[in-house]
């Protein structure tokens, strides 16, 4: 099946001599982000002009991405707006740093949650429906095994550039938790947004 480079838009939007973000292009082994037991998800916390969370799922060698202004919830009654953004390279899963203010997506980024995920959707014959098909059908369901987010999550397309992210009803649902506010820091390095900023500044001086 012929298709364009899924990372074309990602690469066109960035000047890699200016941003510390990965260029992509060495996808593969490195891209699994250290998790070897299946495809991965990652949620970046991104303090750009508006603070938001970027929800990313590994699909066919790239990270399918949605910007979630309020971040994911563990409460099934909370529907979170999710705006599709360009595919990111797999190496992006481990990216934390400060993107210069005048560059695309300028602001501080940390890995708010990450881990493997499982595809929950099967067809009438009980065969798994590929995630890429679920994305084009506008409805996908996955089981996350993160540190903050666990259990079933559904992403449903409700408009041309508009999806909704919602926690599914299962044993991992918990309306009392609110990890976006109670667990703000990186699962990768334990750093806060301020910590990432300070270290980036130090790096520039040194
Ligand atoms: Mn973002």
Coordinates of C-alpha atoms and ligand atoms in Angstrom, one line a residue:
X1 CA 0.0 0.0 0.0
X2 CA 1.5 3.3 -1.0
X3 CA 1.4 6.1 1.4
X4 CA 3.4 9.2 2.2
X5 CA 5.8 9.7 4.9
X6 CA 3.6 9.9 8.1
X7 CA 6.3 12.3 9.6
X8 CA 6.3 14.8 6.7
X9 CA 4.1 17.3 8.6
X10 CA 6.1 16.8 11.8
X11 CA 9.4 17.5 10.0
X12 CA 8.0 20.5 7.9
X13 CA 6.8 22.2 11.1
X14 CA 10.2 22.2 12.8
X15 CA 13.7 23.7 12.4
X16 CA 15.9 21.0 13.9
X17 CA 18.8 23.3 14.2
X18 CA 16.7 25.3 16.8
X19 CA 14.5 22.8 18.6
X20 CA 15.8 20.1 20.9
X21 CA 13.0 17.7 19.7
X22 CA 14.1 14.5 17.9
X23 CA 14.2 14.5 14.1
X24 CA 12.8 11.1 13.7
X25 CA 14.1 8.8 11.0
X26 CA 15.8 6.3 13.4
X27 CA 12.5 4.8 14.3
X28 CA 12.4 1.1 15.3
X29 CA 14.1 -0.5 18.3
X30 CA 14.9 2.8 19.9
X31 CA 11.3 3.9 19.5
X32 CA 9.8 1.4 21.9
X33 CA 10.8 3.7 24.7
X34 CA 12.2 0.9 26.8
X35 CA 8.9 -1.0 26.9
X36 CA 9.3 -4.3 25.1
X37 CA 5.9 -6.0 25.8
X38 CA 3.8 -4.3 23.1
X39 CA 3.0 -0.9 21.5
X40 CA 3.4 2.1 23.8
X41 CA 1.4 5.1 24.7
X42 CA 2.7 8.4 26.1
X43 CA 1.1 11.5 27.5
X44 CA 3.3 14.6 27.3
X45 CA 2.5 17.6 29.5
X46 CA 3.2 20.6 27.3
X47 CA 3.3 24.1 28.7
X48 CA 3.0 25.9 25.4
X49 CA 0.9 29.1 24.9
X50 CA -1.8 27.0 26.6
X51 CA -0.9 24.2 29.0
X52 CA -2.2 20.9 27.5
X53 CA -1.5 17.2 27.4
X54 CA -0.5 15.4 24.2
X55 CA -2.0 11.9 24.1
X56 CA 0.1 9.7 21.8
X57 CA -0.4 6.0 20.7
X58 CA 2.1 4.0 18.8
X59 CA 0.4 3.0 15.5
X60 CA 2.4 1.5 12.6
X61 CA 5.7 2.9 13.6
X62 CA 4.7 6.5 14.5
X63 CA 2.9 8.2 17.4
X64 CA -0.7 9.1 16.6
X65 CA -1.3 12.3 18.5
X66 CA -4.1 14.3 20.0
X67 CA -3.8 17.5 22.1
X68 CA -6.1 17.2 25.2
X69 CA -6.5 20.7 26.8
X70 CA -7.7 19.4 30.2
X71 CA -5.7 16.1 30.2
X72 CA -7.0 12.6 30.6
X73 CA -9.4 11.7 33.4
X74 CA -9.9 8.5 35.4
X75 CA -13.6 9.3 35.8
X76 CA -15.8 7.8 33.0
X77 CA -18.3 10.7 33.3
X78 CA -15.6 13.2 32.2
X79 CA -15.4 13.7 28.4
X80 CA -12.2 15.3 27.4
X81 CA -11.8 17.2 24.2
X82 CA -9.0 15.8 22.1
X83 CA -7.7 17.6 19.0
X84 CA -5.8 15.6 16.4
X85 CA -2.2 16.8 15.8
X86 CA 0.5 15.6 13.4
X87 CA 2.1 12.1 13.9
X88 CA 5.3 12.2 15.9
X89 CA 8.3 9.9 15.6
X90 CA 8.6 7.1 18.1
X91 CA 11.7 8.6 19.6
X92 CA 9.5 11.5 20.8
X93 CA 8.1 9.2 23.5
X94 CA 11.2 9.8 25.6
X95 CA 11.5 13.5 24.9
X96 CA 11.6 16.1 27.6
X97 CA 12.9 19.6 27.2
X98 CA 12.3 23.2 26.4
X99 CA 11.3 24.1 22.8
X100 CA 12.3 27.8 22.0
X101 CA 9.4 30.2 22.4
X102 CA 9.5 31.3 18.8
X103 CA 9.5 27.7 17.4
X104 CA 6.5 25.6 16.6
X105 CA 5.0 24.3 19.9
X106 CA 7.4 26.5 21.9
X107 CA 7.3 25.7 25.7
X108 CA 8.3 23.1 28.2
X109 CA 7.6 19.4 27.7
X110 CA 7.7 16.4 30.1
X111 CA 6.6 12.8 30.0
X112 CA 3.5 12.9 32.2
X113 CA 2.7 9.2 31.8
X114 CA 3.8 6.3 29.6
X115 CA 3.6 2.6 29.2
X116 CA 2.5 -0.3 27.0
X117 CA -1.1 -0.5 25.7
X118 CA -3.3 -3.2 24.3
X119 CA -5.8 -3.1 21.5
X120 CA -9.3 -3.8 22.9
X121 CA -11.3 -3.9 19.7
X122 CA -12.1 -7.2 17.9
X123 CA -14.2 -7.8 14.8
X124 CA -17.1 -10.2 14.5
X125 CA -14.7 -13.1 14.1
X126 CA -12.9 -12.2 17.3
X127 CA -9.8 -10.9 15.4
X128 CA -8.2 -7.7 16.6
X129 CA -9.0 -4.6 14.5
X130 CA -5.8 -2.8 13.7
X131 CA -5.4 0.5 15.4
X132 CA -4.8 2.3 12.1
X133 CA -8.3 1.0 11.0
X134 CA -9.8 2.2 14.3
X135 CA -8.3 5.6 13.7
X136 CA -9.7 5.9 10.2
X137 CA -13.1 4.6 11.5
X138 CA -13.1 7.4 14.1
X139 CA -13.4 5.2 17.2
X140 CA -10.7 3.3 19.1
X141 CA -10.4 1.5 22.4
X142 CA -7.2 0.6 24.2
X143 CA -6.1 -0.7 27.6
X144 CA -3.4 1.4 29.1
X145 CA -0.7 0.2 31.5
X146 CA 0.8 3.4 32.6
X147 CA 1.8 4.6 36.1
X148 CA -1.0 7.1 36.4
X149 CA -3.5 5.9 33.7
X150 CA -4.6 2.3 33.7
X151 CA -7.5 0.5 32.1
X152 CA -9.7 1.1 29.1
X153 CA -9.8 4.4 27.3
X154 CA -11.9 5.3 24.2
X155 CA -11.2 8.0 21.7
X156 CA -14.2 8.9 19.6
X157 CA -14.3 11.3 16.6
X158 CA -17.1 13.8 16.9
X159 CA -16.2 16.2 14.2
X160 CA -13.7 16.8 11.4
X161 CA -10.9 17.9 13.7
X162 CA -12.5 17.0 17.0
X163 CA -12.4 13.8 19.1
X164 CA -13.4 13.0 22.7
X165 CA -11.2 11.0 25.1
X166 CA -13.0 9.1 27.9
X167 CA -12.2 6.6 30.6
X168 CA -14.2 3.4 30.0
X169 CA -16.2 1.7 32.8
X170 CA -14.0 -0.9 34.3
X171 CA -12.2 -1.9 37.5
X172 CA -9.6 0.9 36.9
X173 CA -12.2 3.7 36.6
X174 CA -12.0 6.0 39.7
X175 CA -14.0 9.2 39.9
X176 CA -12.2 10.3 43.0
X177 CA -8.7 10.4 41.5
X178 CA -7.6 13.4 39.5
X179 CA -4.0 12.6 38.5
X180 CA -3.7 15.7 36.3
X181 CA -3.7 17.8 39.5
X182 CA -2.4 15.4 42.1
X183 CA 0.4 13.8 40.1
X184 CA 1.9 16.6 38.0
X185 CA 5.4 15.5 37.5
X186 CA 7.4 13.4 35.0
X187 CA 7.2 9.6 35.3
X188 CA 10.5 9.4 33.4
X189 CA 12.7 11.7 35.5
X190 CA 10.4 12.8 38.4
X191 CA 10.9 16.4 37.3
X192 CA 8.3 19.2 37.4
X193 CA 7.9 21.6 34.5
X194 CA 10.0 24.1 36.5
X195 CA 12.7 21.4 37.0
X196 CA 12.9 20.7 33.3
X197 CA 13.1 24.5 32.6
X198 CA 15.9 25.0 35.2
X199 CA 18.0 22.2 33.8
X200 CA 17.6 23.4 30.2
X201 CA 18.8 26.8 31.3
X202 CA 21.8 25.3 33.1
X203 CA 22.6 23.3 29.9
X204 CA 22.6 26.5 27.9
X205 CA 25.0 28.2 30.3
X206 CA 27.4 25.2 30.5
Ligands
LIG1 MN1 1.6 19.9 22.4

